[in-house]
Amino acid sequence: MEHIITPKVEHVKLLNKYPEKKSALGTLYLTATHLIYVEQTNNSRAETWVLHHHIMSVEKLPLTAPGCPLLIRCKTFQLLHLLFQKERDCQDVYQSLLHLSQPVKEDELYAFLYTPHQNQEDRRQGWEFISVANDFSRMGLSNEYWEISPLNKNYEICSTYPSILGLPKNASVAVVTGSAKFRSRGRLPVLSYYHKDTKAAICRCSQPLSGLTSRCVEDEQMLQAISQANPNCPFIYVVDTRPKLNAMANRAAGKGYENEDNYSNIRFQFQGIENIHVMRNSLQKLLEVCSMKSPSMSDYLTGLENSGWMRHIKSVMDAGVFLAKAVSEERASVLVHCSDGWDRTAQVCSLACILLDPYYRTIKGLMVLIEKEWISFGHKFSHRCGHLDSDPKEVSPVFTQFLECVWQLSEQFPCVFEFNERYLIEIHNQVYACQYGNFIGNCQKERLDMRLHEKTFSLWPHLLKNQHLYRNPLYRRSLESTVLRPSTLPLHFKFWCGMYNHYDGGMHPKQSVLDQLLSLTQKQVEGERTMTELQRQLAVADGVLPDPSGLISTPTKQDSPCEKTPTAPVVQSNGSCAPLINGDAEEAVPGAEKCNEEEGAES
Amino acid sequence: MELSEHIKTANVEDVTLRRPFHPALRGTLCVTSHHLLFSNRKDEASWQLLILLKNIDAIEKRAVGSSGTITIKCKDLLVLQLEIPGMEECLNIASSIEALSSLESVTEMYPFFYRPSHLTLLGPWGLSTTEQYYKQTERLWDRWRVSKVNSDYSVCPSYPSAVIVPREVDDDKLIRSARFRQGGRFPVLSYCHHSNGMVIMRSSQPLTGANKKRCKEDELLLQAVIDGSELGYIIDLRSAQQAQQARMTGGGFESKSCYRHWKRIHRHHERGKVVQESLIKLVEACSDLSHSVDRWLSKLENSKWLSHVHSALSTAGLVVECVERDGHSVLVHGSEGTDNTLLVSSLAQIILDPASRTVTGFLCLLEREWIQAGHPFQQRCAHSAYSHARLKQECPSFLLLLDCVWQVWRQFPLALEFSEALLLRLAQEVYASNYGTFLCNNEQERCAAGVKENTHCLFQSMLKPDIEEQYLNPLYEPTDLAIWPSVHPQSLQLWTGMFLRWTEYAQNMEEAREEVWSIVKEHRERV
């Protein structure tokens, strides 16, 4: 709170991206959690809410005649160009936002303030709702080849891995621990996905510490054990997702890649996905293209090409397709790694899972997949998303790229995903929002130490509650058993306008097929519900059923207790009080949530 | 020479047919005067592929030992391979295809021989005439009239026999104005906006020449169009510089001093060869199977196809802005007034006029603004993207229109009554058809060749109730509002339905379309 110097500034202009359009005039509020811009004209008011955590950068531009400009760039790809009358106000807001958008300590994050209407039991159930262990059972594990092992329960073998690991049954503890010592940060080869039909597995790890000549018998035995766990194929693929040059450079630093001579029956492959720094710069360039004022078609296409973004997306997709093909067609197990095995490896393994297993194409399945391959396997969300004021070189859109790959697939296969584009965008927003605890911290152990399960809430139940918004009406369950074989020809990759130009409403189709189909199918569902309800009421009236409420009446709608006007922020003495109103996620207000539920019940 | 004399080998057995995303088939190949027929009778159900020879854009021969391979590239972008045993047979087939696919005489073309049992040659041809259009459009009765000054096509060879002009301008003035316009294409009415009576006119360029000639009657004609109102806009589809240069070759533009109430706006549009080459490059880029994203994007950019889509939609938007938002009448022209002029005026109508967004309305619009208005289909669509022949007057203006309409449909998926399938069908028919609709270059030629007496009309057949359903948009919800498409580069996309038509991708999209239909049908049953 102490960071908010001026909670309210009047007569602030919100400049339109297109100079010919009139800019808005309104009032800017700073609250503990949000920046709120309220545009008030005669009869209408428009509110723009920006979560502080969504702010990527704040930049003061040179003073102009009409006022003091402030440019706010968001991690959700929103761009706000504000114009202040007084330089003093601009400076105050600038200072405040610098602090608010980049908290120093974890417990300053929104999730630690946020309390939805849930009791402790709901909270506990919410956290248990998505379980990686259950997913292993779903795959049919443990079985004769694989076991789900508690070996890492104290995070002693690998501090950034989850507490339970899928390991080949015939790998001894000595082999496991020995292999871990030969892998960067102890990230030994473990099971990511087991394909029941072919008995082939996808395993993941980090690069071996092979340097120029080192070898490790246990690690070689570990790969042997993985190979032996698949009776259908005499070899395994070892996929290094990095470009060969990068992998070779690592050898000089005592790391590197597997020497085919030392490992029996492996087929080694490079996949050529670039590192986090290249990806960060590429996104930067892409966003420059997205924010060009009025580019010609050639400017745009040339910019898109020069950003390299689509090339990187394709490289991730290619690697995912390679894995899925190896497993489903060659019935071969695959071991995947990059350097540390928490960025490219996570992308590629999770993408392969989606291609192979229709379960991960459902609303709940995608949650499980993200929980498994990203959260529990230690994708460093805090660092990659820049939740806290930390090294900017650690930030990279690795997870965004994964979501985009899923989107690209959904464009090629419109009927195989249970969810629509909005689900992916909402997950993306939530990853950066830090409103829920799921994406805070860099690995499971860190989260445990932070006691996130006690102090914050889980995102997944919230998404599930709103799943009607995220449904894909074209989803056909009958197609679900198929392995997806997407084309990775360059012309099949599209620019994701819905994500990177999400806030440029004018660019999107003016009518939405999705909304139309959702409303058609929604009416159907509601119609059925009403019919059942009417039948029940008739039955009650006829005395067939006992009357639970005592009266036959339609539920009355209660007045919404949620407030429409942003009020000045309350000075909060500690982190435990409820946040103020929230515009882009209504349920942040306990009252609003209640009123939503009431509406839901009535319809 | 009889057509059959081109056929040296009519039948070949044991031919292997390869198509994208289908297993190879073995069967018999026949060449007839107008078709290539492949049939496979090995399985119990026989399967046939019938291709109009006119649909074939290019063929490539290759000898492999004693047999030969012919690659057939169609104007609808399908590519087929035939493996023919026997080199001589292969060469004979190839030369027959080459000769018969490039017939120039209209009356030898297949529409003159197509006689399906369910269609009759009796009855009126086409959907509507200028007179009927005038009768239906009450707004026109007061200030506009139908002129038959061109009834023998002597005033303007590329105009229909009847045109709509301001009531107060008599036929003599029209004749004089026609002499002052390239190809005699004097300003005629294209569209009258239902809500404010403002009109879109179209013409060719005025022949002012280097000496800045004037034509009183032409000036009066345009004066009569705005009828005392303050202002009209001339949208010249050339850059100001190009319009200046046109004066050197006898063309020109309406100068401010002579047309005082008209404000001229220049918008540069590529035409002719440049656009044809753009299509060729785009199709080439789409068939590039290399895996470099950079190369694809660079080829896509370099083809400039999307830039043409962008310009066409932007200028159409400008016309709509003048008519609807500012309430002024507009005259559109480029040089000849037979390509970009028609493209822009018809796109503007789709954006403005709900009537042109129905299946019937859209086909009527095409009939009025393209067929009757004298877009030279025969010249423009002689070849498509694969041909190696030297370009003459080819230009995919019509395909560009369909692409632009698709872009509008993508942005307003509920506003058009027709579906993408209709656009795809038209894209195919315009290059090779059983029907006479797209034959010849103008009404005069159609009349001379007896097209209306001896061929069937495509549009009429498409509107038959049993056929029409596949062309309907299940989500159609009519709106009276103008539908302004966004022309941000991010908002315009490659028309995958067309350019990736023969890939697996198209099958997934078909599945999605079926699913949309089934949801809508289920919903309708419930309501």
PDB file of C-alpha atoms in Angstrom, chain A residues 349-492:
ATOM      1  CA  CYS A 349       6.454 -33.682 -23.815  1.00  0.00           C
ATOM      2  CA  SER A 350       3.153 -31.980 -23.117  1.00  0.00           C
ATOM      3  CA  LEU A 351       2.508 -31.398 -26.792  1.00  0.00           C
ATOM      4  CA  ALA A 352       3.185 -35.040 -27.562  1.00  0.00           C
ATOM      5  CA  CYS A 353       0.746 -36.014 -24.796  1.00  0.00           C
ATOM      6  CA  ILE A 354      -1.958 -33.927 -26.463  1.00  0.00           C
ATOM      7  CA  LEU A 355      -1.280 -35.491 -29.824  1.00  0.00           C
ATOM      8  CA  LEU A 356      -1.336 -38.996 -28.389  1.00  0.00           C
ATOM      9  CA  ASP A 357      -4.024 -38.937 -25.768  1.00  0.00           C
ATOM     10  CA  PRO A 358      -7.496 -37.447 -26.284  1.00  0.00           C
ATOM     11  CA  TYR A 359      -7.904 -37.067 -22.523  1.00  0.00           C
ATOM     12  CA  TYR A 360      -5.520 -34.114 -22.552  1.00  0.00           C
ATOM     13  CA  ARG A 361      -7.724 -32.444 -25.148  1.00  0.00           C
ATOM     14  CA  THR A 362     -10.533 -32.075 -22.627  1.00  0.00           C
ATOM     15  CA  ILE A 363     -11.028 -29.154 -20.263  1.00  0.00           C
ATOM     16  CA  LYS A 364      -9.980 -31.162 -17.241  1.00  0.00           C
ATOM     17  CA  GLY A 365      -7.333 -33.105 -19.110  1.00  0.00           C
ATOM     18  CA  LEU A 366      -5.454 -29.956 -20.041  1.00  0.00           C
ATOM     19  CA  MET A 367      -5.400 -28.961 -16.362  1.00  0.00           C
ATOM     20  CA  VAL A 368      -3.922 -32.337 -15.494  1.00  0.00           C
ATOM     21  CA  LEU A 369      -1.353 -32.018 -18.222  1.00  0.00           C
ATOM     22  CA  ILE A 370      -0.255 -28.544 -17.125  1.00  0.00           C
ATOM     23  CA  GLU A 371      -0.151 -29.673 -13.523  1.00  0.00           C
ATOM     24  CA  LYS A 372       1.931 -32.710 -14.464  1.00  0.00           C
ATOM     25  CA  GLU A 373       4.387 -31.587 -17.136  1.00  0.00           C
ATOM     26  CA  TRP A 374       4.776 -27.962 -16.113  1.00  0.00           C
ATOM     27  CA  ILE A 375       3.986 -27.329 -12.490  1.00  0.00           C
ATOM     28  CA  SER A 376       5.118 -30.552 -10.862  1.00  0.00           C
ATOM     29  CA  PHE A 377       8.155 -31.047 -13.110  1.00  0.00           C
ATOM     30  CA  GLY A 378       9.484 -27.676 -12.120  1.00  0.00           C
ATOM     31  CA  HIS A 379       8.940 -25.314 -15.007  1.00  0.00           C
ATOM     32  CA  LYS A 380      10.157 -22.143 -13.337  1.00  0.00           C
ATOM     33  CA  PHE A 381       6.950 -20.132 -13.576  1.00  0.00           C
ATOM     34  CA  SER A 382       8.103 -17.447 -11.158  1.00  0.00           C
ATOM     35  CA  HIS A 383      11.251 -16.796 -13.147  1.00  0.00           C
ATOM     36  CA  ARG A 384       9.861 -17.288 -16.638  1.00  0.00           C
ATOM     37  CA  CYS A 385       6.859 -15.047 -15.996  1.00  0.00           C
ATOM     38  CA  GLY A 386       8.791 -12.494 -13.983  1.00  0.00           C
ATOM     39  CA  HIS A 387       6.311 -12.577 -11.096  1.00  0.00           C
ATOM     40  CA  LEU A 388       8.825 -10.877  -8.830  1.00  0.00           C
ATOM     41  CA  ASP A 389      11.463  -8.274  -9.364  1.00  0.00           C
ATOM     42  CA  SER A 390      14.211 -10.586 -10.577  1.00  0.00           C
ATOM     43  CA  ASP A 391      16.642 -11.272 -13.398  1.00  0.00           C
ATOM     44  CA  PRO A 392      14.951 -10.177 -16.640  1.00  0.00           C
ATOM     45  CA  LYS A 393      17.103 -12.663 -18.550  1.00  0.00           C
ATOM     46  CA  GLU A 394      15.189 -15.496 -16.877  1.00  0.00           C
ATOM     47  CA  VAL A 395      11.905 -14.328 -18.374  1.00  0.00           C
ATOM     48  CA  SER A 396      10.735 -16.215 -21.462  1.00  0.00           C
ATOM     49  CA  PRO A 397       7.420 -17.034 -23.139  1.00  0.00           C
ATOM     50  CA  VAL A 398       7.959 -20.785 -23.014  1.00  0.00           C
ATOM     51  CA  PHE A 399       4.519 -21.571 -21.632  1.00  0.00           C
ATOM     52  CA  THR A 400       2.878 -19.103 -24.016  1.00  0.00           C
ATOM     53  CA  GLN A 401       4.428 -21.025 -26.883  1.00  0.00           C
ATOM     54  CA  PHE A 402       2.970 -24.245 -25.579  1.00  0.00           C
ATOM     55  CA  LEU A 403      -0.486 -22.672 -25.430  1.00  0.00           C
ATOM     56  CA  GLU A 404      -0.020 -21.382 -28.938  1.00  0.00           C
ATOM     57  CA  CYS A 405       0.907 -24.823 -30.207  1.00  0.00           C
ATOM     58  CA  VAL A 406      -2.340 -26.141 -28.724  1.00  0.00           C
ATOM     59  CA  TRP A 407      -4.177 -23.305 -30.436  1.00  0.00           C
ATOM     60  CA  GLN A 408      -2.511 -24.090 -33.763  1.00  0.00           C
ATOM     61  CA  LEU A 409      -3.683 -27.680 -33.362  1.00  0.00           C
ATOM     62  CA  SER A 410      -7.208 -26.549 -32.599  1.00  0.00           C
ATOM     63  CA  GLU A 411      -7.173 -24.537 -35.820  1.00  0.00           C
ATOM     64  CA  GLN A 412      -6.187 -27.603 -37.792  1.00  0.00           C
ATOM     65  CA  PHE A 413      -8.573 -29.896 -35.938  1.00  0.00           C
ATOM     66  CA  PRO A 414     -11.646 -27.862 -35.006  1.00  0.00           C
ATOM     67  CA  CYS A 415     -13.592 -30.819 -33.614  1.00  0.00           C
ATOM     68  CA  VAL A 416     -11.129 -32.610 -31.340  1.00  0.00           C
ATOM     69  CA  PHE A 417     -10.719 -30.221 -28.421  1.00  0.00           C
ATOM     70  CA  GLU A 418     -13.320 -29.931 -25.698  1.00  0.00           C
ATOM     71  CA  PHE A 419     -12.261 -26.340 -25.048  1.00  0.00           C
ATOM     72  CA  ASN A 420     -12.141 -23.216 -27.180  1.00  0.00           C
ATOM     73  CA  GLU A 421      -9.580 -20.474 -27.657  1.00  0.00           C
ATOM     74  CA  ARG A 422     -10.836 -18.507 -24.656  1.00  0.00           C
ATOM     75  CA  TYR A 423      -9.801 -21.272 -22.311  1.00  0.00           C
ATOM     76  CA  LEU A 424      -6.211 -21.024 -23.493  1.00  0.00           C
ATOM     77  CA  ILE A 425      -6.243 -17.237 -23.214  1.00  0.00           C
ATOM     78  CA  GLU A 426      -7.773 -17.386 -19.737  1.00  0.00           C
ATOM     79  CA  ILE A 427      -5.122 -19.842 -18.575  1.00  0.00           C
ATOM     80  CA  HIS A 428      -2.487 -17.540 -20.025  1.00  0.00           C
ATOM     81  CA  ASN A 429      -3.928 -14.559 -18.164  1.00  0.00           C
ATOM     82  CA  GLN A 430      -4.121 -16.527 -14.947  1.00  0.00           C
ATOM     83  CA  VAL A 431      -0.534 -17.728 -15.193  1.00  0.00           C
ATOM     84  CA  TYR A 432       0.579 -14.113 -15.058  1.00  0.00           C
ATOM     85  CA  ALA A 433      -2.139 -12.849 -12.725  1.00  0.00           C
ATOM     86  CA  CYS A 434      -0.870 -14.644  -9.597  1.00  0.00           C
ATOM     87  CA  GLN A 435      -4.419 -14.544  -8.315  1.00  0.00           C
ATOM     88  CA  TYR A 436      -4.308 -18.236  -7.606  1.00  0.00           C
ATOM     89  CA  GLY A 437      -1.339 -20.075  -6.175  1.00  0.00           C
ATOM     90  CA  ASN A 438      -0.788 -22.630  -8.946  1.00  0.00           C
ATOM     91  CA  PHE A 439       1.817 -20.754 -10.937  1.00  0.00           C
ATOM     92  CA  ILE A 440       3.753 -19.209  -8.081  1.00  0.00           C
ATOM     93  CA  GLY A 441       7.179 -20.594  -7.327  1.00  0.00           C
ATOM     94  CA  ASN A 442       9.580 -22.546  -9.488  1.00  0.00           C
ATOM     95  CA  CYS A 443       9.099 -26.107  -8.343  1.00  0.00           C
ATOM     96  CA  GLN A 444       7.068 -28.302  -6.040  1.00  0.00           C
ATOM     97  CA  LYS A 445       9.487 -28.053  -3.142  1.00  0.00           C
ATOM     98  CA  GLU A 446       9.459 -24.276  -3.277  1.00  0.00           C
ATOM     99  CA  ARG A 447       5.675 -24.278  -3.255  1.00  0.00           C
ATOM    100  CA  LEU A 448       5.617 -26.575  -0.280  1.00  0.00           C
ATOM    101  CA  ASP A 449       8.016 -24.313   1.595  1.00  0.00           C
ATOM    102  CA  MET A 450       5.787 -21.339   0.808  1.00  0.00           C
ATOM    103  CA  ARG A 451       2.769 -23.255   2.141  1.00  0.00           C
ATOM    104  CA  LEU A 452       0.835 -22.221  -0.922  1.00  0.00           C
ATOM    105  CA  HIS A 453      -1.872 -24.790  -0.333  1.00  0.00           C
ATOM    106  CA  GLU A 454      -2.692 -23.181   2.983  1.00  0.00           C
ATOM    107  CA  LYS A 455      -2.297 -19.581   1.972  1.00  0.00           C
ATOM    108  CA  THR A 456      -3.683 -19.454  -1.551  1.00  0.00           C
ATOM    109  CA  PHE A 457      -6.383 -21.053  -3.656  1.00  0.00           C
ATOM    110  CA  SER A 458      -6.191 -23.277  -6.691  1.00  0.00           C
ATOM    111  CA  LEU A 459      -7.175 -22.001 -10.107  1.00  0.00           C
ATOM    112  CA  TRP A 460      -8.594 -25.231 -11.464  1.00  0.00           C
ATOM    113  CA  PRO A 461     -11.932 -25.376  -9.584  1.00  0.00           C
ATOM    114  CA  HIS A 462     -12.539 -21.785 -10.616  1.00  0.00           C
ATOM    115  CA  LEU A 463     -11.993 -22.628 -14.288  1.00  0.00           C
ATOM    116  CA  LEU A 464     -14.153 -25.703 -14.007  1.00  0.00           C
ATOM    117  CA  LYS A 465     -16.962 -23.683 -12.524  1.00  0.00           C
ATOM    118  CA  ASN A 466     -16.898 -21.462 -15.612  1.00  0.00           C
ATOM    119  CA  GLN A 467     -16.379 -24.257 -18.054  1.00  0.00           C
ATOM    120  CA  HIS A 468     -19.507 -23.367 -20.020  1.00  0.00           C
ATOM    121  CA  LEU A 469     -17.570 -20.343 -21.292  1.00  0.00           C
ATOM    122  CA  TYR A 470     -14.715 -22.485 -22.493  1.00  0.00           C
ATOM    123  CA  ARG A 471     -16.638 -25.230 -24.260  1.00  0.00           C
ATOM    124  CA  ASN A 472     -16.018 -25.951 -27.907  1.00  0.00           C
ATOM    125  CA  PRO A 473     -19.464 -26.620 -29.360  1.00  0.00           C
ATOM    126  CA  LEU A 474     -17.902 -28.513 -32.260  1.00  0.00           C
ATOM    127  CA  TYR A 475     -16.200 -31.021 -29.973  1.00  0.00           C
ATOM    128  CA  ARG A 476     -16.934 -34.533 -31.093  1.00  0.00           C
ATOM    129  CA  ARG A 477     -16.219 -37.246 -28.618  1.00  0.00           C
ATOM    130  CA  SER A 478     -16.443 -39.885 -31.310  1.00  0.00           C
ATOM    131  CA  LEU A 479     -13.202 -38.634 -32.777  1.00  0.00           C
ATOM    132  CA  GLU A 480     -11.431 -38.747 -29.519  1.00  0.00           C
ATOM    133  CA  SER A 481      -9.607 -42.028 -29.820  1.00  0.00           C
ATOM    134  CA  THR A 482      -7.458 -40.863 -32.648  1.00  0.00           C
ATOM    135  CA  VAL A 483      -3.835 -39.822 -32.498  1.00  0.00           C
ATOM    136  CA  LEU A 484      -3.535 -36.371 -34.061  1.00  0.00           C
ATOM    137  CA  ARG A 485      -1.262 -36.106 -37.057  1.00  0.00           C
ATOM    138  CA  PRO A 486      -1.066 -32.411 -37.748  1.00  0.00           C
ATOM    139  CA  SER A 487       0.560 -31.037 -40.826  1.00  0.00           C
ATOM    140  CA  THR A 488       3.610 -29.011 -39.932  1.00  0.00           C
ATOM    141  CA  LEU A 489       3.964 -27.389 -43.306  1.00  0.00           C
ATOM    142  CA  PRO A 490       4.660 -23.706 -42.703  1.00  0.00           C
ATOM    143  CA  LEU A 491       1.466 -22.593 -44.404  1.00  0.00           C
ATOM    144  CA  HIS A 492      -0.581 -24.292 -41.713  1.00  0.00           C
TER     145      HIS A 492
END
